[in-house]
Short mmCIF file of C-alpha atoms in Angstrom, two decimals:
data_model
loop_
_atom_site.label_atom_id
_atom_site.label_comp_id
_atom_site.label_asym_id
_atom_site.label_seq_id
_atom_site.Cartn_x
_atom_site.Cartn_y
_atom_site.Cartn_z
CA UNK A 1 3.18 11.02 102.41
CA UNK A 2 0.77 10.63 99.67
CA UNK A 3 -3.16 11.11 100.26
CA UNK A 4 -4.81 8.31 100.68
CA UNK A 5 -8.51 7.27 101.75
CA UNK A 6 -9.08 7.57 105.56
CA UNK A 7 -8.02 4.24 106.96
CA UNK A 8 -10.26 1.90 108.71
CA UNK A 9 -10.94 1.91 112.39
CA UNK A 10 -9.92 -1.08 114.60
CA UNK A 11 -13.48 -1.61 115.49
CA UNK A 12 -14.45 -1.91 111.54
CA UNK A 13 -11.41 -4.09 111.00
CA UNK A 14 -12.60 -6.62 113.50
CA UNK A 15 -16.31 -6.26 112.17
CA UNK A 16 -15.11 -7.21 108.79
CA UNK A 17 -12.91 -10.33 109.67
CA UNK A 18 -14.40 -13.70 108.99
CA UNK A 19 -12.67 -17.03 107.38
CA UNK A 20 -12.83 -18.08 103.85
CA UNK A 21 -14.73 -20.98 104.60
CA UNK A 22 -17.39 -18.84 106.42
CA UNK A 23 -17.33 -16.52 103.53
CA UNK A 24 -18.27 -19.58 101.18
CA UNK A 25 -20.95 -20.81 103.95
CA UNK A 26 -22.66 -17.45 103.49
CA UNK A 27 -23.08 -16.87 107.11
CA UNK A 28 -24.10 -12.98 107.65
CA UNK A 29 -22.20 -12.64 111.23
CA UNK A 30 -22.19 -9.06 111.29
CA UNK A 31 -25.27 -7.52 109.36
CA UNK A 32 -27.30 -5.89 112.18
CA UNK A 33 -24.17 -4.46 114.01
CA UNK A 34 -22.87 -3.09 110.73
CA UNK A 35 -26.22 -1.53 109.87
CA UNK A 36 -26.49 0.19 113.39
CA UNK A 37 -22.94 1.19 113.15
CA UNK A 38 -23.66 3.20 109.87
CA UNK A 39 -26.84 4.32 111.18
CA UNK A 40 -25.24 5.79 114.14
CA UNK A 41 -22.07 7.03 112.44
CA UNK A 42 -22.55 7.80 108.90
CA UNK A 43 -18.98 8.80 108.71
CA UNK A 44 -17.83 5.03 109.37
CA UNK A 45 -18.71 4.32 105.79
CA UNK A 46 -15.25 6.06 104.63
CA UNK A 47 -13.22 3.79 106.75
CA UNK A 48 -15.30 0.66 105.66
CA UNK A 49 -14.99 1.74 102.01
CA UNK A 50 -11.25 2.34 102.59
CA UNK A 51 -10.89 -1.15 103.96
CA UNK A 52 -12.11 -2.70 100.90
CA UNK A 53 -9.89 -0.78 98.55
CA UNK A 54 -7.20 -1.94 101.20
CA UNK A 55 -7.82 -5.54 100.22
CA UNK A 56 -6.35 -5.26 96.93
CA UNK A 57 -3.36 -3.06 98.29
CA UNK A 58 -2.73 -4.50 101.70
CA UNK A 59 -2.78 -7.90 103.34
CA UNK A 60 -4.40 -7.18 106.42
CA UNK A 61 -5.82 -4.00 108.57
CA UNK A 62 -2.81 -4.17 111.21
CA UNK A 63 0.28 -3.60 109.30
CA UNK A 64 2.46 -5.99 107.29
CA UNK A 65 2.10 -8.92 109.80
CA UNK A 66 -1.41 -9.21 109.49
CA UNK A 67 -3.71 -10.72 106.81
CA UNK A 68 -7.40 -10.95 106.07
CA UNK A 69 -6.95 -14.64 105.21
CA UNK A 70 -5.63 -17.38 106.77
CA UNK A 71 -1.66 -18.04 106.08
CA UNK A 72 1.51 -18.93 108.00
CA UNK A 73 3.20 -15.77 106.61
CA UNK A 74 0.74 -12.77 105.90
CA UNK A 75 3.10 -11.25 103.43
CA UNK A 76 2.34 -13.96 100.99
CA UNK A 77 -1.39 -13.33 100.99
CA UNK A 78 -1.58 -9.78 99.19
CA UNK A 79 -3.68 -9.61 96.06
CA UNK A 80 -0.87 -7.98 94.22
CA UNK A 81 1.73 -10.62 95.35
CA UNK A 82 -0.69 -13.14 94.08
CA UNK A 83 -1.21 -11.63 90.73
CA UNK A 84 2.46 -11.32 89.92
CA UNK A 85 2.99 -14.89 91.21
CA UNK A 86 0.14 -16.25 88.93
CA UNK A 87 0.40 -14.02 86.00
CA UNK A 88 4.01 -13.33 85.74
CA UNK A 89 6.01 -16.03 87.01
CA UNK A 90 3.68 -18.73 85.25
CA UNK A 91 4.49 -16.89 81.91
CA UNK A 92 7.76 -15.99 79.94
CA UNK A 93 8.58 -12.77 81.45
CA UNK A 94 9.69 -13.44 85.15
CA UNK A 95 10.97 -16.33 87.15
CA UNK A 96 11.50 -16.73 91.12
CA UNK A 97 14.43 -18.63 92.42
CA UNK A 98 13.56 -18.97 96.23
CA UNK A 99 12.13 -22.50 95.79
CA UNK A 100 9.43 -21.83 98.41
CA UNK A 101 6.59 -24.53 98.52
CA UNK A 102 4.45 -23.75 95.35
CA UNK A 103 6.45 -20.99 93.64
CA UNK A 104 8.59 -23.31 91.97
CA UNK A 105 5.50 -24.91 90.35
CA UNK A 106 4.56 -21.60 89.36
CA UNK A 107 7.81 -20.53 87.65
CA UNK A 108 8.23 -24.01 86.08
CA UNK A 109 4.46 -24.05 84.95
CA UNK A 110 4.56 -27.64 86.08
CA UNK A 111 2.91 -29.80 88.69
CA UNK A 112 0.13 -27.56 89.52
CA UNK A 113 -2.14 -29.12 92.24
CA UNK A 114 -5.08 -27.91 94.22
CA UNK A 115 -2.87 -27.94 97.37
CA UNK A 116 -0.77 -25.16 96.15
CA UNK A 117 -0.93 -22.41 98.80
CA UNK A 118 -0.62 -19.61 96.13
CA UNK A 119 -3.77 -20.48 94.30
CA UNK A 120 -5.53 -20.48 97.57
CA UNK A 121 -4.55 -17.25 98.52
CA UNK A 122 -5.61 -15.71 95.51
CA UNK A 123 -9.17 -17.68 95.70
CA UNK A 124 -9.39 -16.82 99.36
CA UNK A 125 -8.80 -13.06 98.83
CA UNK A 126 -11.41 -12.85 96.32
CA UNK A 127 -13.55 -14.72 98.44
CA UNK A 128 -12.80 -12.30 101.57
CA UNK A 129 -13.59 -9.22 99.40
CA UNK A 130 -16.70 -10.45 97.58
CA UNK A 131 -18.80 -10.97 100.77
CA UNK A 132 -17.45 -8.07 102.67
CA UNK A 133 -18.41 -5.68 99.87
CA UNK A 134 -21.68 -7.50 99.46
CA UNK A 135 -22.40 -7.19 103.03
CA UNK A 136 -21.67 -3.56 103.09
CA UNK A 137 -23.87 -2.58 100.11
CA UNK A 138 -26.68 -4.53 101.64
CA UNK A 139 -26.01 -2.70 104.97
CA UNK A 140 -25.87 0.94 103.00
CA UNK A 141 -29.29 0.09 101.43
CA UNK A 142 -30.91 0.52 104.82
CA UNK A 143 -29.16 4.06 105.63
CA UNK A 144 -29.38 7.59 104.26
CA UNK A 145 -25.90 8.75 104.80
CA UNK A 146 -24.40 11.21 102.36
CA UNK A 147 -22.74 10.06 99.11
CA UNK A 148 -24.64 6.67 99.53
CA UNK A 149 -24.93 6.15 95.91
CA UNK A 150 -21.21 6.94 95.17
CA UNK A 151 -19.99 4.43 97.93
CA UNK A 152 -22.32 1.52 96.80
CA UNK A 153 -21.06 2.01 93.32
CA UNK A 154 -17.57 1.98 94.24
CA UNK A 155 -18.09 -1.16 96.34
CA UNK A 156 -19.93 -2.94 93.36
CA UNK A 157 -16.81 -2.04 91.24
CA UNK A 158 -14.31 -3.76 93.78
CA UNK A 159 -16.46 -6.75 93.80
CA UNK A 160 -16.66 -6.70 90.08
CA UNK A 161 -12.87 -6.50 90.17
CA UNK A 162 -12.49 -9.46 92.45
CA UNK A 163 -14.87 -11.65 90.32
CA UNK A 164 -12.76 -10.80 87.22
CA UNK A 165 -9.98 -12.43 88.56
CA UNK A 166 -11.93 -15.36 89.61
CA UNK A 167 -13.07 -15.41 86.01
CA UNK A 168 -9.60 -15.16 84.44
CA UNK A 169 -7.83 -17.38 86.83
CA UNK A 170 -10.11 -20.20 87.96
CA UNK A 171 -12.83 -19.97 85.52
CA UNK A 172 -15.82 -20.66 87.91
CA UNK A 173 -16.84 -19.98 91.46
CA UNK A 174 -19.67 -19.16 93.72
CA UNK A 175 -21.57 -16.28 92.53
CA UNK A 176 -22.42 -14.33 95.94
CA UNK A 177 -24.87 -11.20 95.11
CA UNK A 178 -26.88 -8.78 97.28
CA UNK A 179 -29.89 -11.19 96.69
CA UNK A 180 -28.43 -14.47 97.95
CA UNK A 181 -25.90 -13.02 100.67
CA UNK A 182 -26.59 -14.80 103.90
CA UNK A 183 -28.44 -17.90 102.44
CA UNK A 184 -27.93 -20.84 104.92
CA UNK A 185 -27.54 -23.49 102.28
CA UNK A 186 -24.13 -23.52 100.29
CA UNK A 187 -24.74 -21.67 96.93
CA UNK A 188 -24.31 -23.54 93.47
CA UNK A 189 -21.27 -23.28 91.32
CA UNK A 190 -21.60 -20.42 88.67
CA UNK A 191 -19.88 -21.13 85.39
CA UNK A 192 -17.37 -18.81 83.79
CA UNK A 193 -20.14 -17.42 81.50
CA UNK A 194 -22.45 -16.73 84.36
CA UNK A 195 -19.53 -14.89 86.32
CA UNK A 196 -18.91 -12.92 83.02
CA UNK A 197 -22.57 -12.05 82.68
CA UNK A 198 -22.82 -10.94 86.29
CA UNK A 199 -19.83 -8.74 86.21
CA UNK A 200 -20.61 -7.20 82.72
CA UNK A 201 -24.21 -6.22 84.24
CA UNK A 202 -22.77 -4.67 87.55
CA UNK A 203 -20.20 -2.58 85.40
CA UNK A 204 -22.52 -1.31 82.93
CA UNK A 205 -25.05 -0.32 85.85
CA UNK A 206 -22.54 1.60 87.72
CA UNK A 207 -21.13 3.37 84.66
CA UNK A 208 -23.25 6.49 84.76
CA UNK A 209 -23.56 6.34 88.58
CA UNK A 210 -19.56 6.62 89.10
CA UNK A 211 -17.98 10.21 88.89
CA UNK A 212 -16.00 11.30 86.01
CA UNK A 213 -13.18 11.93 88.34
CA UNK A 214 -12.80 10.74 91.75
CA UNK A 215 -10.01 11.10 94.56
CA UNK A 216 -6.83 9.50 93.66
CA UNK A 217 -7.10 5.59 94.12
CA UNK A 218 -10.78 5.71 93.90
CA UNK A 219 -13.22 4.19 91.18
CA UNK A 220 -14.45 6.74 88.64
CA UNK A 221 -16.10 5.77 85.11
CA UNK A 222 -12.84 5.13 83.22
CA UNK A 223 -11.93 2.52 85.93
CA UNK A 224 -15.26 0.76 85.31
CA UNK A 225 -15.03 1.30 81.59
CA UNK A 226 -11.49 -0.16 81.66
CA UNK A 227 -12.24 -3.05 83.40
CA UNK A 228 -15.39 -3.75 81.08
CA UNK A 229 -13.00 -3.24 78.17
CA UNK A 230 -10.65 -5.85 79.64
CA UNK A 231 -13.69 -8.18 80.14
CA UNK A 232 -14.79 -7.94 76.46
CA UNK A 233 -11.42 -8.14 74.86
CA UNK A 234 -10.85 -11.54 76.74
CA UNK A 235 -14.70 -12.61 76.04
CA UNK A 236 -13.67 -15.08 73.66
CA UNK A 237 -11.50 -16.97 76.13
CA UNK A 238 -14.10 -16.55 78.77
CA UNK A 239 -17.25 -17.30 77.01
CA UNK A 240 -16.33 -18.65 73.36
CA UNK A 241 -18.05 -15.59 71.89
CA UNK A 242 -15.77 -12.61 70.49
CA UNK A 243 -16.64 -9.17 71.76
CA UNK A 244 -13.86 -7.03 70.53
CA UNK A 245 -16.24 -4.44 68.82
CA UNK A 246 -17.67 -3.89 72.52
CA UNK A 247 -13.95 -4.12 73.80
CA UNK A 248 -13.29 -1.10 71.50
CA UNK A 249 -16.30 1.16 72.52
CA UNK A 250 -15.37 1.35 76.21
CA UNK A 251 -11.46 1.53 75.83
CA UNK A 252 -12.23 4.52 73.34
CA UNK A 253 -14.29 6.11 76.02
CA UNK A 254 -11.37 5.56 78.42
CA UNK A 255 -8.91 7.23 75.88
CA UNK A 256 -11.09 10.08 74.86
CA UNK A 257 -13.33 10.70 77.97
CA UNK A 258 -10.82 9.94 80.69
CA UNK A 259 -8.75 12.86 80.74
CA UNK A 260 -5.52 10.78 80.93
CA UNK A 261 -2.40 11.00 79.01
CA UNK A 262 0.86 9.59 78.67
CA UNK A 263 3.68 10.36 81.27
CA UNK A 264 6.38 12.03 79.53
CA UNK A 265 8.76 9.64 80.84
CA UNK A 266 8.08 5.49 80.95
CA UNK A 267 9.77 5.31 84.45
CA UNK A 268 7.54 8.09 86.10
CA UNK A 269 5.02 5.30 86.12
CA UNK A 270 6.95 3.22 88.25
CA UNK A 271 8.49 5.31 90.93
CA UNK A 272 7.96 6.34 94.35
CA UNK A 273 6.42 9.57 93.44
CA UNK A 274 4.03 8.02 90.64
CA UNK A 275 1.01 9.22 92.10
CA UNK A 276 1.70 12.46 89.98
CA UNK A 277 1.92 10.49 86.86
CA UNK A 278 -0.83 11.66 84.41
CA UNK A 279 -1.30 8.13 82.84
CA UNK A 280 -2.43 5.91 85.87
CA UNK A 281 -6.30 5.32 85.77
CA UNK A 282 -6.27 2.92 89.15
CA UNK A 283 -3.51 2.57 91.37
CA UNK A 284 -3.31 0.40 94.23
CA UNK A 285 -1.75 2.69 96.99
CA UNK A 286 1.36 1.87 98.59
CA UNK A 287 3.20 4.10 101.31
CA UNK A 288 6.37 3.29 103.13
CA UNK A 289 4.82 4.68 106.32
CA UNK A 290 1.24 4.73 106.63
CA UNK A 291 0.18 1.36 104.41
CA UNK A 292 3.19 -1.09 104.88
CA UNK A 293 2.97 -4.46 103.26
CA UNK A 294 5.18 -7.49 102.02
CA UNK A 295 2.64 -7.96 99.23
CA UNK A 296 2.41 -4.70 97.44
CA UNK A 297 5.16 -3.10 95.40
CA UNK A 298 7.74 -3.85 98.19
CA UNK A 299 7.52 -7.34 96.56
CA UNK A 300 8.19 -6.18 93.26
CA UNK A 301 10.95 -3.53 94.18
CA UNK A 302 12.81 -5.56 97.06
CA UNK A 303 12.23 -8.81 95.40
CA UNK A 304 13.97 -7.76 92.05
CA UNK A 305 17.31 -6.45 94.12
CA UNK A 306 20.26 -8.04 95.63
CA UNK A 307 23.17 -6.16 97.23
CA UNK A 308 25.36 -8.76 96.02
CA UNK A 309 25.30 -7.45 92.56
CA UNK A 310 23.26 -4.20 92.63
CA UNK A 311 23.27 -0.76 94.49
CA UNK A 312 19.91 -0.91 96.39
CA UNK A 313 19.97 2.97 97.18
CA UNK A 314 19.82 3.77 93.58
CA UNK A 315 16.20 2.56 93.67
CA UNK A 316 15.21 3.67 96.90
CA UNK A 317 15.52 0.58 98.82
CA UNK A 318 17.17 -0.66 102.10
CA UNK A 319 16.45 -4.28 101.31
CA UNK A 320 17.12 -6.65 98.47
CA UNK A 321 15.62 -9.96 98.60
CA UNK A 322 17.19 -11.52 95.49
CA UNK A 323 14.16 -13.46 94.16
CA UNK A 324 12.84 -12.19 90.77
CA UNK A 325 14.64 -12.22 87.50
CA UNK A 326 13.47 -11.31 83.72
CA UNK A 327 14.15 -14.28 81.11
CA UNK A 328 15.49 -13.84 77.63
CA UNK A 329 12.05 -14.16 76.29
CA UNK A 330 11.37 -10.76 77.61
CA UNK A 331 14.40 -8.74 77.06
CA UNK A 332 15.19 -10.33 73.80
CA UNK A 333 12.21 -8.50 72.46
CA UNK A 334 14.34 -5.39 72.73
CA UNK A 335 17.04 -7.07 70.42
CA UNK A 336 20.54 -6.13 71.85
CA UNK A 337 20.05 -4.36 75.06
CA UNK A 338 23.37 -2.58 74.79
CA UNK A 339 22.59 -0.87 71.67
CA UNK A 340 18.70 -0.63 71.72
CA UNK A 341 17.38 3.21 71.81
CA UNK A 342 14.45 2.02 73.57
CA UNK A 343 14.24 3.28 77.13
CA UNK A 344 12.50 0.15 78.59
CA UNK A 345 15.41 -1.82 77.26
CA UNK A 346 17.60 0.01 79.94
CA UNK A 347 15.51 -1.24 82.54
CA UNK A 348 17.22 -4.63 83.23
CA UNK A 349 20.42 -5.00 85.40
CA UNK A 350 22.89 -6.86 83.26
CA UNK A 351 26.14 -6.40 85.16
CA UNK A 352 27.38 -9.69 86.71
CA UNK A 353 24.37 -11.67 85.37
CA UNK A 354 24.06 -14.27 82.39
CA UNK A 355 21.75 -13.58 79.68
CA UNK A 356 20.75 -17.19 79.53
CA UNK A 357 18.65 -18.55 82.57
CA UNK A 358 20.46 -22.13 82.92
CA UNK A 359 19.26 -22.53 86.46
CA UNK A 360 16.25 -20.37 87.69
CA UNK A 361 17.44 -20.75 91.12
CA UNK A 362 20.88 -19.02 90.60
CA UNK A 363 20.50 -15.38 91.00
CA UNK A 364 23.01 -14.38 88.29
CA UNK A 365 21.11 -16.49 85.62
CA UNK A 366 18.71 -14.07 84.04
CA UNK A 367 18.63 -10.11 84.36
CA UNK A 368 16.74 -8.49 87.57
CA UNK A 369 13.99 -5.93 86.11
CA UNK A 370 14.46 -2.52 87.80
CA UNK A 371 11.03 -1.44 86.16
CA UNK A 372 9.59 -0.74 89.55
CA UNK A 373 11.70 1.27 92.00
CA UNK A 374 10.92 2.98 95.13
CA UNK A 375 13.18 6.10 93.98
CA UNK A 376 11.28 9.17 93.29
CA UNK A 377 11.17 10.61 89.71
CA UNK A 378 11.64 14.01 90.80
CA UNK A 379 13.06 15.31 93.83
CA UNK A 380 15.33 13.70 96.51
CA UNK A 381 14.64 10.14 97.51
CA UNK A 382 15.44 8.54 101.20
CA UNK A 383 15.70 4.63 100.90
CA UNK A 384 13.02 2.84 103.03
CA UNK A 385 12.49 -0.82 103.90
CA UNK A 386 8.82 -0.62 102.35
CA UNK A 387 7.71 0.70 99.15
CA UNK A 388 5.87 3.80 98.28
CA UNK A 389 5.47 3.08 94.77
CA UNK A 390 1.83 2.65 93.91
CA UNK A 391 1.15 -0.23 91.27
CA UNK A 392 -0.63 0.95 88.07
CA UNK A 393 -3.34 -1.74 87.68
CA UNK A 394 -4.74 0.34 84.94
CA UNK A 395 -2.94 2.92 83.03
CA UNK A 396 -3.43 4.66 79.52
CA UNK A 397 -0.63 2.84 77.76
CA UNK A 398 -2.63 -0.67 77.96
CA UNK A 399 -5.70 1.28 76.79
CA UNK A 400 -3.88 2.45 73.56
CA UNK A 401 -2.72 -1.14 72.83
CA UNK A 402 -5.97 -2.62 73.77
CA UNK A 403 -7.64 -0.20 71.04
CA UNK A 404 -5.11 -1.46 68.32
CA UNK A 405 -5.46 -5.00 69.35
CA UNK A 406 -9.52 -4.63 68.95
CA UNK A 407 -8.94 -3.02 65.32
CA UNK A 408 -6.53 -5.88 64.28
CA UNK A 409 -9.08 -8.57 65.57
CA UNK A 410 -12.02 -6.80 63.50
CA UNK A 411 -13.93 -4.96 66.10
CA UNK A 412 -14.21 -1.73 64.02
CA UNK A 413 -12.42 1.69 64.89
CA UNK A 414 -9.86 3.12 62.74
CA UNK A 415 -6.52 1.68 61.60
CA UNK A 416 -4.78 4.94 61.46
CA UNK A 417 -5.77 5.65 65.03
CA UNK A 418 -4.48 2.18 66.23
CA UNK A 419 -1.35 3.31 64.54
CA UNK A 420 -0.97 6.61 65.93
CA UNK A 421 -1.58 5.06 69.47
CA UNK A 422 1.16 2.53 69.10
CA UNK A 423 3.18 4.97 67.69
CA UNK A 424 2.60 7.28 70.97
CA UNK A 425 3.76 4.35 73.38
CA UNK A 426 6.68 3.78 71.41
CA UNK A 427 7.82 7.41 70.78
CA UNK A 428 7.52 7.97 74.61
CA UNK A 429 10.12 5.34 75.01
CA UNK A 430 12.40 6.23 71.96
CA UNK A 431 11.65 2.90 70.30
CA UNK A 432 12.59 2.39 66.71
CA UNK A 433 10.35 3.71 64.06
CA UNK A 434 7.55 1.16 62.74
CA UNK A 435 5.34 1.12 59.83
CA UNK A 436 1.62 0.69 59.00
CA UNK A 437 2.68 -2.74 57.75
CA UNK A 438 4.64 -3.92 60.90
CA UNK A 439 1.27 -3.43 63.06
CA UNK A 440 0.03 -7.13 63.54
CA UNK A 441 -1.45 -9.32 66.17
CA UNK A 442 2.09 -10.83 66.60
CA UNK A 443 3.44 -7.11 66.81
CA UNK A 444 0.98 -6.14 69.64
CA UNK A 445 1.75 -9.19 71.54
CA UNK A 446 5.40 -8.25 71.72
CA UNK A 447 4.64 -4.66 72.30
CA UNK A 448 2.41 -5.61 75.23
CA UNK A 449 5.51 -7.50 76.46
CA UNK A 450 7.75 -4.44 75.85
CA UNK A 451 5.27 -1.88 77.55
CA UNK A 452 3.57 -4.15 80.10
CA UNK A 453 5.55 -7.18 81.49
CA UNK A 454 5.75 -7.45 85.27
CA UNK A 455 2.31 -5.69 85.75
CA UNK A 456 0.16 -8.70 86.05
CA UNK A 457 -0.88 -9.02 82.38
CA UNK A 458 1.15 -11.68 80.59
CA UNK A 459 -0.23 -14.94 81.28
CA UNK A 460 -3.68 -13.68 80.11
CA UNK A 461 -2.11 -12.05 77.27
CA UNK A 462 -0.54 -15.34 76.30
CA UNK A 463 -3.53 -17.37 76.58
CA UNK A 464 -5.91 -14.74 74.45
CA UNK A 465 -2.94 -14.91 71.75
CA UNK A 466 -2.94 -18.82 71.74
CA UNK A 467 0.53 -18.86 73.06
CA UNK A 468 0.41 -20.05 76.60
CA UNK A 469 -0.01 -23.91 76.51
CA UNK A 470 1.05 -26.32 73.74
CA UNK A 471 4.62 -26.01 72.21
CA UNK A 472 4.05 -23.38 69.41
CA UNK A 473 5.83 -20.89 71.87
CA UNK A 474 8.52 -21.65 74.08
CA UNK A 475 10.53 -19.96 76.89
CA UNK A 476 13.04 -20.54 79.52
CA UNK A 477 11.60 -23.01 82.06
CA UNK A 478 8.35 -23.62 80.61
CA UNK A 479 7.12 -27.05 81.53
CA UNK A 480 10.13 -27.39 83.65
CA UNK A 481 12.50 -27.27 81.00
CA UNK A 482 15.52 -25.14 80.69
CA UNK A 483 14.62 -24.51 77.00
CA UNK A 484 10.96 -24.99 77.36
CA UNK A 485 8.57 -27.82 76.39
CA UNK A 486 4.87 -28.07 75.80
CA UNK A 487 2.22 -27.93 78.48
CA UNK A 488 -1.15 -29.15 78.31
CA UNK A 489 -4.41 -27.28 78.04
CA UNK A 490 -5.42 -27.53 81.33
CA UNK A 491 -3.21 -25.22 82.55
CA UNK A 492 -5.05 -22.32 80.81
CA UNK A 493 -6.94 -22.37 84.30
CA UNK A 494 -5.43 -22.95 87.74
CA UNK A 495 -6.98 -25.68 89.84
CA UNK A 496 -9.83 -24.89 92.47
CA UNK A 497 -8.22 -24.93 95.71
CA UNK A 498 -9.03 -28.17 97.87
CA UNK A 499 -9.92 -25.84 100.84
CA UNK A 500 -12.58 -24.10 98.81
CA UNK A 501 -13.95 -27.47 97.68
CA UNK A 502 -14.18 -28.43 101.19
CA UNK A 503 -16.09 -25.39 102.37
CA UNK A 504 -18.84 -25.66 99.56
CA UNK A 505 -19.60 -29.21 97.99
CA UNK A 506 -21.31 -27.59 95.06
CA UNK A 507 -17.70 -26.61 93.48
CA UNK A 508 -16.06 -29.02 91.47
CA UNK A 509 -12.55 -29.26 90.31
CA UNK A 510 -11.12 -27.89 86.98
CA UNK A 511 -10.65 -30.66 84.33
CA UNK A 512 -7.40 -32.30 84.63
CA UNK A 513 -6.63 -31.80 88.26
CA UNK A 514 -7.25 -34.08 91.15
#
């Protein structure tokens, strides 16, 4: 069993449970009790901070059937499950065949509405995490426990991380801070730029307060810098003003000061013992025994397997849900999979499956991706129902490709260095050699597809490269057409959920949605 942060106690879990509508109303239900708890038992902060990390890795405090947010199916509400649904199923790389209410609309990038439960789950997850981290920061400010500044900085990072996905996915929201938390009246709507500026200021403020190294799974300087670099990389989308020079500064710090190195083997990053990888900067921790969830990498591993056509035990699993398959828009990036020397091209199950996805609801249409597996990279594996594979939210290969993109977009840096970073990523997987002339923005987008697909980046990447909406780039089932069709620019943002609009009358719907 891998080492994780101390798990939150039942009492702390109960103290932290409030509904999404209450969070948006901003009524501090537990402040005095929480302050007393921290004052009387300084050790309790470890469990409470662990709980806040857990909001990104688990669905709730009491096992896989519990959820921090309101839902009929707790397993659907996990942060990672939401990111995969919204970032990968809506893009060109992955499709789901289950036909669950809401998933078809994501898989086909069509008929998006404010009533889709999967938009609500991510929105509610953010507005569970933000008020709770804020409440805990306020409570800690009135105590004098050990490592107080470290815990506050970690909580500020987690709050910024939650807001980052609000900026990226919804483009607006409610800005809850330590200064306005507990305000009786509904808070005003915050624009994308206002949220951007707040997250930027928070990350800049904590950069020097976070340690160079920290316990595995906890924030350090590199995690804050990586998030800041991602914020700047997408600044032109988020605010209209390009910040590629700033993105390069912080991604360079991650690369040169973080102490990370590429794993020798690509699959080490996605195996059951990937906590040993030297490449992972910030993981969402999973454990088949102590942190079971249907919303973490269990969703990626089991959802991509089916005993009808695949051998489950080879991937450390005992269950195959037969849901997710890649499309040719992903695996065609490698050319002929049968002859490609690229190790990443071998991570698709082709036996019994069709290259074309004629019907996205047919399991054998499209190739399942075996990138994520619950089998160990080294040593024996005992198959389990839940996954022990951590999710690499940030990893070094992404930083290398971000550096190269910033250089190509005029953000400064060295073209030679950018070329060396891209070569390092490709050489690790035995990909064909490239020349400096090959290094273009289109190449970087394709290389991000080869390296990072199914990791929750693809929709954002396509938007940044101008390839998500419109008809210039089509993929299977885009716009609910087998060969793809144009979709409106409205879809660069998700609709604000109806429940959130009802909870705070100051929130307004994104343009193009009713």
